[in-house]
Amino acid sequence: VPAAISSSAGPKGLAARDKQRFPPGPPLGGLSTPGIGAMSSSSSSSSSLSSIPSNNNNNNNNNNNNNNNNGSNNKRTRSNSNEFYPGSFPPMADKQKAMKETAESAYKDLSDDKDDPMMGGGMEKPKRAPGMPLTMAPDVEDENKGGTDWIVGYNPSVQTNLHIDLLHNLSHQSVVCCVKFSADGKYLSTGCNRSAQIYDVESGRKVHSFSDDAAKEGDLYIRSVCFSPDGNFLATGAEDKTVKVWDIMQKRILHTFTGHELDIYSLDYSSNGRFIISGSGDKKAKIWDVEKGKCAHTLGNEEVGPKDGVTSVAVSPDGKLVAAGSLDRIVRLWDAQTGYFLERYEGHLDSVYSVAFSPDGRTLASGSLDKTLKLWDLSGSRARSRCRSTFNGHKDFVLSVAFSPDGNWLISGSKDRSVQFWDPRSAVTHVMLQGHKNSVISVAVSPTTGAFATGSGDYRARLWGYSS
């Protein structure tokens, strides 16, 4: 496990500018400035865009390319170049200087965190390959719904009609550790220091906030949140080793589950709402019976593992399987009804930080500190290390993975600050979104509304719309 990643320890402080402790341990994974990879780049809006040349010698060429691309549709096709290229760019030469300054300043406010190991050992300015234009989103008057600090890049080697828009910017007072949608897609919950919030997805308005007044003073990060299937309850997992179930309308704690010996890193509700699964730094996952208010099964032992902290848990859509990713690099599978251990999936070269079932339950995705995602085949007879495909493309730790509800997209968030949209059939990335100033710690996809959410170390959660 890297020095900056531990199930029981973390850095003492974030930046001097905010004097707040960064939450220790997984699944945060650190903060760093990425080098933007060789993909095709387009602003996330076709109405008001600008190409930024990397040097003066390329000004004319880039302007010519921009004019040639005017009037193009949203479909991106194969390019002869491996560099980012613009999709369509109306003449905006008078804004080039301002847009360039915006792009560079997007990372400036964190450039002093050189001594914080979770910041990747120091910050650098954004990098781009020689001759590669950087394109930014257009100015938007409503601060809650836009800005000029996000980029969408398209893979020039594949055709795609995928389009992404920023819907709402949700500012927080600390690192946003987790994001999760309600089953009907109408609400988004986030977890940060000492509180969990619920937002209305359509308006972006905060409608509820939950904090335990009885908790001890000091930092207490909510590391995971999850709605019950009926939307009446919200489960939260925190650094105080407890799982709390909140009655949303009454704004009171219905249950407090105790038994874990270290921080809670991940939660998931069963599809029938009867059980909550938790994963902890104590090397255990637990299945809690909500109706009886007690632990039904403890998953994990010395014989089968995990040998280190459980960073992520997920319940299969039919409620029959529980998957867990661990710092010991292995994904494990249990029977949710009996608690019996079923299988282990090995192949990652570093800690597994996120797991997610496909909508049909036949595939399991995992994201790892080895910078890759993997798909594991659960159909038919299970075989150890049955890896269907490996996804390469992120430049740093993969911290979160999620499927779209139709199964057509696998979405990942990374320490490299990007979100990537992958085709799970071909293991090829179609789109890369750079929308945060720090690590993308958590990603979630709405079950119904064509929206997804990101939570980051930049003290923001963001709601996005996607369509194809």
Tab-separated table of C-alpha atoms in Angstrom:
chain	number	residue	atom	x	y	z
A	1	VAL	CA	0.000	0.000	0.000
A	2	PRO	CA	1.444	3.422	-0.917
A	3	ALA	CA	2.563	5.538	2.027
A	4	ALA	CA	-0.244	7.999	1.376
A	5	ILE	CA	-2.879	5.255	1.403
A	6	SER	CA	-3.603	3.435	4.629
A	7	SER	CA	-6.653	1.925	6.251
A	8	SER	CA	-5.786	3.511	9.549
A	9	ALA	CA	-3.718	6.601	8.919
A	10	GLY	CA	-3.601	9.635	6.688
A	11	PRO	CA	-2.049	13.048	6.420
A	12	LYS	CA	-2.435	15.428	9.332
A	13	GLY	CA	-3.465	18.423	7.289
A	14	LEU	CA	-4.756	19.531	3.919
A	15	ALA	CA	-3.598	22.912	2.665
A	16	ALA	CA	-2.369	25.737	4.856
A	17	ARG	CA	-5.008	27.895	3.252
A	18	ASP	CA	-7.915	25.994	4.813
A	19	LYS	CA	-6.248	24.347	7.843
A	20	GLN	CA	-8.610	21.383	7.713
A	21	ARG	CA	-7.512	17.780	8.043
A	22	PHE	CA	-7.923	15.705	4.932
A	23	PRO	CA	-9.837	12.543	5.787
A	24	PRO	CA	-7.439	9.633	6.359
A	25	GLY	CA	-7.408	6.286	4.667
A	26	PRO	CA	-9.321	4.999	1.633
A	27	PRO	CA	-11.247	5.583	-0.494
A	28	LEU	CA	-9.831	9.054	-1.144
A	29	GLY	CA	-6.595	8.124	-2.827
A	30	GLY	CA	-4.957	11.522	-2.960
A	31	LEU	CA	-5.034	14.658	-4.980
A	32	SER	CA	-2.836	15.556	-7.912
A	33	THR	CA	-2.601	17.466	-11.132
A	34	PRO	CA	-2.912	15.281	-14.222
A	35	GLY	CA	-1.180	15.529	-17.528
A	36	ILE	CA	-3.964	15.525	-20.109
A	37	GLY	CA	-3.713	12.445	-22.310
A	38	ALA	CA	-3.801	12.047	-26.058
A	39	MET	CA	-7.489	12.101	-26.778
A	40	SER	CA	-9.667	14.298	-28.909
A	41	SER	CA	-10.895	17.322	-27.000
A	42	SER	CA	-14.055	19.280	-27.465
A	43	SER	CA	-15.748	21.795	-25.242
A	44	SER	CA	-18.854	20.414	-23.628
A	45	SER	CA	-21.028	22.886	-25.465
A	46	SER	CA	-21.189	23.581	-29.186
A	47	SER	CA	-22.566	27.097	-28.805
A	48	SER	CA	-19.625	29.124	-27.553
A	49	LEU	CA	-16.175	27.557	-27.648
A	50	SER	CA	-12.557	28.515	-28.089
A	51	SER	CA	-9.373	26.694	-29.041
A	52	ILE	CA	-6.233	27.602	-27.135
A	53	PRO	CA	-2.980	27.049	-29.070
A	54	SER	CA	-0.062	25.715	-27.056
A	55	ASN	CA	2.397	28.108	-28.728
A	56	ASN	CA	2.401	31.026	-31.119
A	57	ASN	CA	3.634	28.954	-34.053
A	58	ASN	CA	0.433	26.929	-33.983
A	59	ASN	CA	-1.967	29.876	-33.885
A	60	ASN	CA	-2.709	29.915	-37.605
A	61	ASN	CA	-3.007	26.153	-37.910
A	62	ASN	CA	-5.385	25.924	-34.982
A	63	ASN	CA	-7.513	28.785	-36.236
A	64	ASN	CA	-7.767	27.110	-39.638
A	65	ASN	CA	-8.749	23.856	-37.993
A	66	ASN	CA	-11.393	25.683	-35.984
A	67	ASN	CA	-12.916	27.222	-39.112
A	68	ASN	CA	-12.930	23.876	-40.891
A	69	ASN	CA	-14.814	22.330	-38.000
A	70	ASN	CA	-17.560	24.964	-37.913
A	71	GLY	CA	-20.954	23.433	-38.522
A	72	SER	CA	-19.884	19.886	-37.678
A	73	ASN	CA	-22.358	17.747	-35.796
A	74	ASN	CA	-21.871	16.039	-32.447
A	75	LYS	CA	-20.498	12.801	-33.913
A	76	ARG	CA	-16.748	12.411	-33.477
A	77	THR	CA	-14.879	10.315	-36.039
A	78	ARG	CA	-11.391	8.928	-36.424
A	79	SER	CA	-8.675	11.540	-36.633
A	80	ASN	CA	-5.258	11.361	-38.270
A	81	SER	CA	-3.797	12.978	-35.163
A	82	ASN	CA	-3.387	11.596	-31.659
A	83	GLU	CA	-3.766	15.064	-30.161
A	84	PHE	CA	-6.886	16.696	-28.800
A	85	TYR	CA	-8.881	18.369	-31.539
A	86	PRO	CA	-11.857	20.732	-31.405
A	87	GLY	CA	-15.335	19.687	-32.416
A	88	SER	CA	-16.785	23.002	-33.633
A	89	PHE	CA	-15.442	26.448	-32.865
A	90	PRO	CA	-17.118	29.744	-33.852
A	91	PRO	CA	-14.581	32.590	-34.124
A	92	MET	CA	-13.694	33.745	-30.602
A	93	ALA	CA	-10.135	35.012	-30.966
A	94	ASP	CA	-10.843	37.899	-28.641
A	95	LYS	CA	-11.501	35.425	-25.785
A	96	GLN	CA	-8.439	33.227	-26.247
A	97	LYS	CA	-6.293	35.033	-23.706
A	98	ALA	CA	-9.002	35.068	-21.053
A	99	MET	CA	-9.845	31.392	-21.634
A	100	LYS	CA	-6.199	30.384	-21.356
A	101	GLU	CA	-5.869	32.236	-18.069
A	102	THR	CA	-9.001	30.476	-16.803
A	103	ALA	CA	-7.623	27.065	-17.761
A	104	GLU	CA	-4.361	27.658	-15.950
A	105	SER	CA	-5.898	29.266	-12.874
A	106	ALA	CA	-8.268	26.311	-12.414
A	107	TYR	CA	-5.424	24.484	-10.697
A	108	LYS	CA	-3.558	27.428	-9.186
A	109	ASP	CA	-5.281	27.596	-5.821
A	110	LEU	CA	-3.905	24.179	-4.794
A	111	SER	CA	-0.344	24.680	-6.014
A	112	ASP	CA	1.057	25.304	-2.520
A	113	ASP	CA	0.198	21.881	-1.075
A	114	LYS	CA	3.659	20.487	-1.768
A	115	ASP	CA	4.145	18.715	1.545
A	116	ASP	CA	0.846	16.860	1.698
A	117	PRO	CA	1.318	13.231	0.559
A	118	MET	CA	-2.341	13.028	-0.428
A	119	MET	CA	-1.657	15.826	-2.892
A	120	GLY	CA	0.764	13.623	-4.805
A	121	GLY	CA	3.858	15.234	-3.356
A	122	GLY	CA	3.302	18.654	-4.846
A	123	MET	CA	1.283	20.340	-7.545
A	124	GLU	CA	2.228	21.308	-11.062
A	125	LYS	CA	0.506	23.362	-13.699
A	126	PRO	CA	-1.643	21.489	-16.222
A	127	LYS	CA	0.391	19.880	-18.987
A	128	ARG	CA	-0.525	19.292	-22.592
A	129	ALA	CA	1.349	17.871	-25.528
A	130	PRO	CA	3.042	20.306	-27.961
A	131	GLY	CA	0.541	21.669	-30.426
A	132	MET	CA	-2.429	20.352	-28.460
A	133	PRO	CA	-5.243	22.909	-28.092
A	134	LEU	CA	-7.039	23.063	-24.756
A	135	THR	CA	-10.758	23.789	-24.980
A	136	MET	CA	-12.969	25.068	-22.217
A	137	ALA	CA	-16.694	25.210	-21.554
A	138	PRO	CA	-18.455	28.524	-22.259
A	139	ASP	CA	-19.212	31.214	-19.706
A	140	VAL	CA	-22.501	30.682	-17.892
A	141	GLU	CA	-24.172	33.441	-15.899
A	142	ASP	CA	-25.704	31.166	-13.275
A	143	GLU	CA	-22.816	30.177	-10.975
A	144	ASN	CA	-24.698	27.124	-9.744
A	145	LYS	CA	-25.082	25.707	-13.263
A	146	GLY	CA	-21.815	26.289	-15.035
A	147	GLY	CA	-18.395	27.841	-15.289
A	148	THR	CA	-15.298	27.842	-17.411
A	149	ASP	CA	-13.309	25.233	-15.529
A	150	TRP	CA	-14.266	21.967	-17.229
A	151	ILE	CA	-13.240	20.207	-20.409
A	152	VAL	CA	-14.616	17.280	-22.390
A	153	GLY	CA	-12.221	15.234	-24.518
A	154	TYR	CA	-13.294	12.783	-27.230
A	155	ASN	CA	-11.329	9.748	-28.362
A	156	PRO	CA	-10.442	10.349	-32.028
A	157	SER	CA	-10.213	6.606	-32.673
A	158	VAL	CA	-13.908	5.878	-32.108
A	159	GLN	CA	-17.239	7.276	-33.210
A	160	THR	CA	-19.507	8.563	-30.459
A	161	ASN	CA	-22.584	10.720	-30.061
A	162	LEU	CA	-22.093	11.050	-26.307
A	163	HIS	CA	-22.681	14.573	-25.041
A	164	ILE	CA	-22.039	15.896	-21.514
A	165	ASP	CA	-23.336	19.067	-19.843
A	166	LEU	CA	-22.819	20.524	-16.382
A	167	LEU	CA	-26.173	20.819	-14.608
A	168	HIS	CA	-25.353	21.997	-11.092
A	169	ASN	CA	-22.320	22.897	-9.028
A	170	LEU	CA	-22.805	21.886	-5.373
A	171	SER	CA	-20.308	23.620	-3.092
A	172	HIS	CA	-19.360	22.078	0.260
A	173	GLN	CA	-17.298	23.142	3.257
A	174	SER	CA	-14.940	20.166	3.025
A	175	VAL	CA	-13.847	17.290	0.823
A	176	VAL	CA	-16.805	15.484	-0.765
A	177	CYS	CA	-16.145	11.827	-0.003
A	178	CYS	CA	-19.183	10.233	-1.645
A	179	VAL	CA	-22.182	10.803	-3.909
A	180	LYS	CA	-25.235	8.575	-4.408
A	181	PHE	CA	-28.623	8.912	-6.173
A	182	SER	CA	-31.987	7.818	-4.850
A	183	ALA	CA	-33.652	4.918	-6.682
A	184	ASP	CA	-36.101	7.240	-8.452
A	185	GLY	CA	-33.268	9.559	-9.549
A	186	LYS	CA	-34.899	12.629	-8.028
A	187	TYR	CA	-32.378	13.195	-5.255
A	188	LEU	CA	-28.620	13.099	-4.760
A	189	SER	CA	-26.921	12.579	-1.419
A	190	THR	CA	-23.365	13.627	-0.596
A	191	GLY	CA	-21.105	12.981	2.379
A	192	CYS	CA	-18.454	15.340	3.728
A	193	ASN	CA	-17.006	16.378	7.093
A	194	ARG	CA	-19.582	15.876	9.879
A	195	SER	CA	-22.636	15.979	7.615
A	196	ALA	CA	-24.577	14.337	4.801
A	197	GLN	CA	-26.697	16.360	2.408
A	198	ILE	CA	-29.580	15.647	0.062
A	199	TYR	CA	-30.091	17.739	-3.075
A	200	ASP	CA	-32.966	17.989	-5.504
A	201	VAL	CA	-31.485	16.835	-8.828
A	202	GLU	CA	-33.688	19.003	-11.024
A	203	SER	CA	-33.089	22.290	-9.229
A	204	GLY	CA	-29.768	21.608	-7.530
A	205	ARG	CA	-31.261	22.920	-4.281
A	206	LYS	CA	-30.239	21.416	-0.934
A	207	VAL	CA	-33.362	19.987	0.703
A	208	HIS	CA	-31.930	18.161	3.732
A	209	SER	CA	-28.796	18.093	5.850
A	210	PHE	CA	-27.958	15.500	8.484
A	211	SER	CA	-25.391	15.696	11.266
A	212	ASP	CA	-25.108	13.843	14.542
A	213	ASP	CA	-25.059	16.470	17.301
A	214	ALA	CA	-23.965	13.820	19.791
A	215	ALA	CA	-20.764	13.078	17.861
A	216	LYS	CA	-17.464	14.138	19.380
A	217	GLU	CA	-15.959	17.437	18.335
A	218	GLY	CA	-13.414	17.502	15.541
A	219	ASP	CA	-13.374	15.994	12.093
A	220	LEU	CA	-15.789	13.188	11.315
A	221	TYR	CA	-15.981	12.452	7.621
A	222	ILE	CA	-19.015	10.695	6.175
A	223	ARG	CA	-17.289	8.226	3.873
A	224	SER	CA	-20.357	6.603	2.309
A	225	VAL	CA	-24.064	7.336	1.843
A	226	CYS	CA	-26.885	5.225	0.418
A	227	PHE	CA	-30.657	5.656	0.016
A	228	SER	CA	-33.086	2.908	0.871
A	229	PRO	CA	-34.939	1.658	-2.255
A	230	ASP	CA	-38.157	3.404	-1.191
A	231	GLY	CA	-36.304	6.682	-0.603
A	232	ASN	CA	-37.479	7.043	2.980
A	233	PHE	CA	-34.147	6.397	4.673
A	234	LEU	CA	-30.525	7.368	4.235
A	235	ALA	CA	-27.668	5.197	5.501
A	236	THR	CA	-24.355	6.856	6.340
A	237	GLY	CA	-20.992	5.309	7.163
A	238	ALA	CA	-18.351	7.364	8.923
A	239	GLU	CA	-14.998	7.463	10.638
A	240	ASP	CA	-16.644	6.793	14.003
A	241	LYS	CA	-16.962	3.094	12.995
A	242	THR	CA	-20.772	3.220	12.925
A	243	VAL	CA	-23.492	2.859	10.327
A	244	LYS	CA	-26.419	5.194	10.931
A	245	VAL	CA	-29.840	4.964	9.297
A	246	TRP	CA	-31.672	8.279	9.116
A	247	ASP	CA	-35.399	8.793	8.731
A	248	ILE	CA	-35.264	11.475	6.055
A	249	MET	CA	-38.579	13.195	6.710
A	250	GLN	CA	-38.257	13.056	10.493
A	251	LYS	CA	-34.557	14.005	10.341
A	252	ARG	CA	-33.705	11.601	13.136
A	253	ILE	CA	-31.501	8.535	13.533
A	254	LEU	CA	-33.557	5.355	13.276
A	255	HIS	CA	-30.713	2.867	13.816
A	256	THR	CA	-27.068	3.018	14.799
A	257	PHE	CA	-25.194	-0.162	13.919
A	258	THR	CA	-21.993	-0.799	15.857
A	259	GLY	CA	-19.521	-3.650	15.525
A	260	HIS	CA	-16.854	-2.518	13.104
A	261	GLU	CA	-13.479	-1.759	14.677
A	262	LEU	CA	-12.288	0.850	12.156
A	263	ASP	CA	-13.704	3.485	9.789
A	264	ILE	CA	-16.634	2.635	7.532
A	265	TYR	CA	-15.586	3.116	3.903
A	266	SER	CA	-18.532	1.851	1.878
A	267	LEU	CA	-22.252	1.041	2.106
A	268	ASP	CA	-24.916	-0.470	-0.107
A	269	TYR	CA	-28.595	-1.268	0.351
A	270	SER	CA	-30.130	-4.533	-0.841
A	271	SER	CA	-32.792	-4.108	-3.542
A	272	ASN	CA	-35.576	-5.163	-1.131
A	273	GLY	CA	-34.445	-2.644	1.497
A	274	ARG	CA	-34.087	-5.282	4.218
A	275	PHE	CA	-30.317	-5.304	4.456
A	276	ILE	CA	-27.400	-2.869	4.467
A	277	ILE	CA	-23.889	-4.018	3.619
A	278	SER	CA	-20.900	-2.164	5.066
A	279	GLY	CA	-17.166	-2.361	4.393
A	280	SER	CA	-14.556	-1.230	6.894
A	281	GLY	CA	-10.858	-0.775	7.440
A	282	ASP	CA	-11.055	-3.632	9.963
A	283	LYS	CA	-10.861	-6.164	7.051
A	284	LYS	CA	-14.532	-7.072	7.383
A	285	ALA	CA	-17.781	-6.546	5.537
A	286	LYS	CA	-21.024	-6.877	7.475
A	287	ILE	CA	-24.628	-7.506	6.472
A	288	TRP	CA	-27.053	-5.646	8.732
A	289	ASP	CA	-30.682	-6.667	9.105
A	290	VAL	CA	-32.525	-3.340	9.125
A	291	GLU	CA	-35.811	-4.740	10.447
A	292	LYS	CA	-34.180	-6.574	13.354
A	293	GLY	CA	-31.592	-3.857	13.932
A	294	LYS	CA	-28.638	-6.218	14.200
A	295	CYS	CA	-25.796	-7.810	12.243
A	296	ALA	CA	-26.892	-10.843	10.228
A	297	HIS	CA	-23.481	-11.890	8.848
A	298	THR	CA	-19.857	-10.860	9.135
A	299	LEU	CA	-17.993	-11.499	5.903
A	300	GLY	CA	-14.277	-12.192	6.041
A	301	ASN	CA	-11.936	-14.278	8.152
A	302	GLU	CA	-8.295	-15.261	8.436
A	303	GLU	CA	-8.674	-18.166	6.032
A	304	VAL	CA	-10.322	-16.506	3.010
A	305	GLY	CA	-9.514	-12.864	3.763
A	306	PRO	CA	-9.647	-9.999	3.178
A	307	LYS	CA	-6.129	-9.551	4.489
A	308	ASP	CA	-6.520	-5.773	4.627
A	309	GLY	CA	-9.200	-3.082	4.766
A	310	VAL	CA	-12.430	-3.373	2.753
A	311	THR	CA	-12.687	-0.235	0.638
A	312	SER	CA	-15.839	-0.934	-1.361
A	313	VAL	CA	-18.936	-3.158	-1.198
A	314	ALA	CA	-21.804	-3.752	-3.612
A	315	VAL	CA	-24.951	-5.894	-3.694
A	316	SER	CA	-25.992	-7.570	-6.947
A	317	PRO	CA	-29.263	-6.344	-8.525
A	318	ASP	CA	-31.065	-9.547	-7.515
A	319	GLY	CA	-29.764	-9.240	-3.956
A	320	LYS	CA	-28.094	-12.660	-3.981
A	321	LEU	CA	-24.416	-11.656	-4.068
A	322	VAL	CA	-22.167	-9.318	-2.134
A	323	ALA	CA	-18.894	-8.148	-3.667
A	324	ALA	CA	-16.071	-6.440	-1.822
A	325	GLY	CA	-12.860	-4.798	-2.962
A	326	SER	CA	-9.902	-4.654	-0.616
A	327	LEU	CA	-6.546	-3.044	-0.051
A	328	ASP	CA	-5.080	-6.553	-0.490
A	329	ARG	CA	-5.703	-6.220	-4.293
A	330	ILE	CA	-8.412	-8.891	-4.411
A	331	VAL	CA	-12.146	-8.783	-5.209
A	332	ARG	CA	-14.222	-11.280	-3.232
A	333	LEU	CA	-17.746	-12.608	-3.593
A	334	TRP	CA	-20.151	-13.924	-0.920
A	335	ASP	CA	-23.664	-15.329	-0.837
A	336	ALA	CA	-25.802	-12.536	0.611
A	337	GLN	CA	-28.367	-14.894	2.152
A	338	THR	CA	-26.027	-17.260	3.949
A	339	GLY	CA	-22.826	-15.249	4.255
A	340	TYR	CA	-20.867	-18.098	2.628
A	341	PHE	CA	-17.700	-17.194	0.780
A	342	LEU	CA	-17.976	-17.980	-2.949
A	343	GLU	CA	-15.010	-16.736	-4.939
A	344	ARG	CA	-11.997	-14.458	-5.161
A	345	TYR	CA	-10.909	-12.583	-8.267
A	346	GLU	CA	-7.222	-11.803	-8.574
A	347	GLY	CA	-5.444	-9.733	-11.193
A	348	HIS	CA	-5.087	-6.177	-9.953
A	349	LEU	CA	-1.542	-5.117	-9.137
A	350	ASP	CA	-2.549	-2.731	-6.363
A	351	SER	CA	-5.382	-2.035	-3.925
A	352	VAL	CA	-8.957	-2.270	-5.206
A	353	TYR	CA	-10.874	0.885	-4.341
A	354	SER	CA	-14.245	0.387	-6.001
A	355	VAL	CA	-16.569	-2.399	-7.180
A	356	ALA	CA	-19.896	-2.237	-9.048
A	357	PHE	CA	-22.276	-4.811	-10.523
A	358	SER	CA	-23.586	-4.423	-14.057
A	359	PRO	CA	-27.372	-3.877	-14.281
A	360	ASP	CA	-27.932	-7.485	-15.398
A	361	GLY	CA	-25.765	-8.814	-12.555
A	362	ARG	CA	-23.621	-10.929	-14.881
A	363	THR	CA	-20.507	-8.758	-14.673
A	364	LEU	CA	-18.582	-7.082	-11.870
A	365	ALA	CA	-16.396	-4.015	-12.431
A	366	SER	CA	-13.476	-3.035	-10.225
A	367	GLY	CA	-11.221	0.026	-10.061
A	368	SER	CA	-7.745	-0.031	-8.582
A	369	LEU	CA	-4.736	1.982	-7.530
A	370	ASP	CA	-2.921	0.217	-10.388
A	371	LYS	CA	-4.694	2.809	-12.632
A	372	THR	CA	-6.880	0.207	-14.346
A	373	LEU	CA	-10.444	-1.058	-14.331
A	374	LYS	CA	-11.302	-4.717	-14.770
A	375	LEU	CA	-14.475	-6.592	-15.696
A	376	TRP	CA	-15.055	-9.957	-14.055
A	377	ASP	CA	-17.383	-12.510	-15.641
A	378	LEU	CA	-19.919	-13.849	-13.122
A	379	SER	CA	-22.034	-15.831	-15.606
A	380	GLY	CA	-21.897	-19.612	-15.763
A	381	SER	CA	-19.535	-21.529	-13.534
A	382	ARG	CA	-17.263	-19.193	-11.625
A	383	ALA	CA	-13.532	-19.576	-12.140
A	384	ARG	CA	-10.770	-17.865	-10.228
A	385	SER	CA	-9.244	-14.842	-11.976
A	386	ARG	CA	-11.893	-14.892	-14.690
A	387	CYS	CA	-11.123	-11.412	-15.965
A	388	ARG	CA	-13.081	-10.501	-19.077
A	389	SER	CA	-11.187	-7.317	-19.907
A	390	THR	CA	-8.824	-4.694	-18.519
A	391	PHE	CA	-9.329	-0.967	-19.119
A	392	ASN	CA	-6.186	1.144	-19.462
A	393	GLY	CA	-6.230	4.915	-19.842
A	394	HIS	CA	-6.220	6.657	-16.491
A	395	LYS	CA	-2.938	8.260	-15.484
A	396	ASP	CA	-3.408	7.732	-11.751
A	397	PHE	CA	-5.423	5.779	-9.162
A	398	VAL	CA	-8.931	4.696	-10.170
A	399	LEU	CA	-11.043	5.591	-7.134
A	400	SER	CA	-14.627	4.943	-8.209
A	401	VAL	CA	-16.555	2.989	-10.868
A	402	ALA	CA	-20.247	2.879	-11.804
A	403	PHE	CA	-22.418	1.481	-14.610
A	404	SER	CA	-25.090	3.408	-16.466
A	405	PRO	CA	-28.546	1.859	-15.890
A	406	ASP	CA	-28.698	0.468	-19.450
A	407	GLY	CA	-25.245	-1.100	-19.090
A	408	ASN	CA	-23.911	0.730	-22.143
A	409	TRP	CA	-21.364	2.787	-20.215
A	410	LEU	CA	-18.882	2.101	-17.451
A	411	ILE	CA	-17.883	5.350	-15.759
A	412	SER	CA	-14.754	5.851	-13.671
A	413	GLY	CA	-13.335	8.613	-11.475
A	414	SER	CA	-9.637	8.983	-10.780
A	415	LYS	CA	-6.932	10.754	-8.858
A	416	ASP	CA	-5.914	12.201	-12.240
A	417	ARG	CA	-9.040	14.402	-11.837
A	418	SER	CA	-10.776	12.909	-14.851
A	419	VAL	CA	-13.993	10.986	-15.389
A	420	GLN	CA	-13.943	8.547	-18.289
A	421	PHE	CA	-16.821	6.923	-20.148
A	422	TRP	CA	-15.896	3.404	-21.299
A	423	ASP	CA	-17.659	0.988	-23.608
A	424	PRO	CA	-17.770	-2.179	-21.445
A	425	ARG	CA	-17.969	-4.376	-24.555
A	426	SER	CA	-14.785	-3.101	-26.191
A	427	ALA	CA	-12.938	-1.729	-23.109
A	428	VAL	CA	-12.359	1.488	-25.079
A	429	THR	CA	-12.835	4.942	-23.589
A	430	HIS	CA	-15.028	7.300	-25.603
A	431	VAL	CA	-15.010	10.462	-23.521
A	432	MET	CA	-12.817	12.033	-20.856
A	433	LEU	CA	-14.245	14.763	-18.625
A	434	GLN	CA	-11.917	17.060	-16.688
A	435	GLY	CA	-14.309	18.795	-14.320
A	436	HIS	CA	-12.615	19.083	-10.931
A	437	LYS	CA	-9.556	20.731	-9.408
A	438	ASN	CA	-8.695	17.651	-7.354
A	439	SER	CA	-9.182	13.895	-7.325
A	440	VAL	CA	-12.572	12.571	-8.403
A	441	ILE	CA	-13.220	10.485	-5.315
A	442	SER	CA	-16.718	9.274	-6.109
A	443	VAL	CA	-18.938	8.840	-9.168
A	444	ALA	CA	-22.595	7.805	-9.266
A	445	VAL	CA	-25.098	7.414	-12.095
A	446	SER	CA	-28.796	8.183	-11.830
A	447	PRO	CA	-30.972	5.082	-12.283
A	448	THR	CA	-33.549	7.051	-14.256
A	449	THR	CA	-32.724	10.591	-15.347
A	450	GLY	CA	-29.670	10.540	-17.634
A	451	ALA	CA	-27.582	12.304	-14.994
A	452	PHE	CA	-24.396	11.420	-13.166
A	453	ALA	CA	-22.620	12.980	-10.207
A	454	THR	CA	-19.030	13.448	-9.103
A	455	GLY	CA	-17.561	14.188	-5.676
A	456	SER	CA	-14.086	15.614	-5.292
A	457	GLY	CA	-11.351	16.834	-2.999
A	458	ASP	CA	-11.957	20.338	-4.355
A	459	TYR	CA	-14.902	20.732	-1.932
A	460	ARG	CA	-17.459	20.313	-4.694
A	461	ALA	CA	-19.953	17.801	-5.935
A	462	ARG	CA	-21.181	18.298	-9.471
A	463	LEU	CA	-24.296	17.116	-11.256
A	464	TRP	CA	-23.879	16.363	-14.950
A	465	GLY	CA	-26.206	15.370	-17.752
A	466	TYR	CA	-25.201	12.875	-20.430
A	467	SER	CA	-26.944	11.779	-23.616
A	468	SER	CA	-26.120	9.907	-26.813
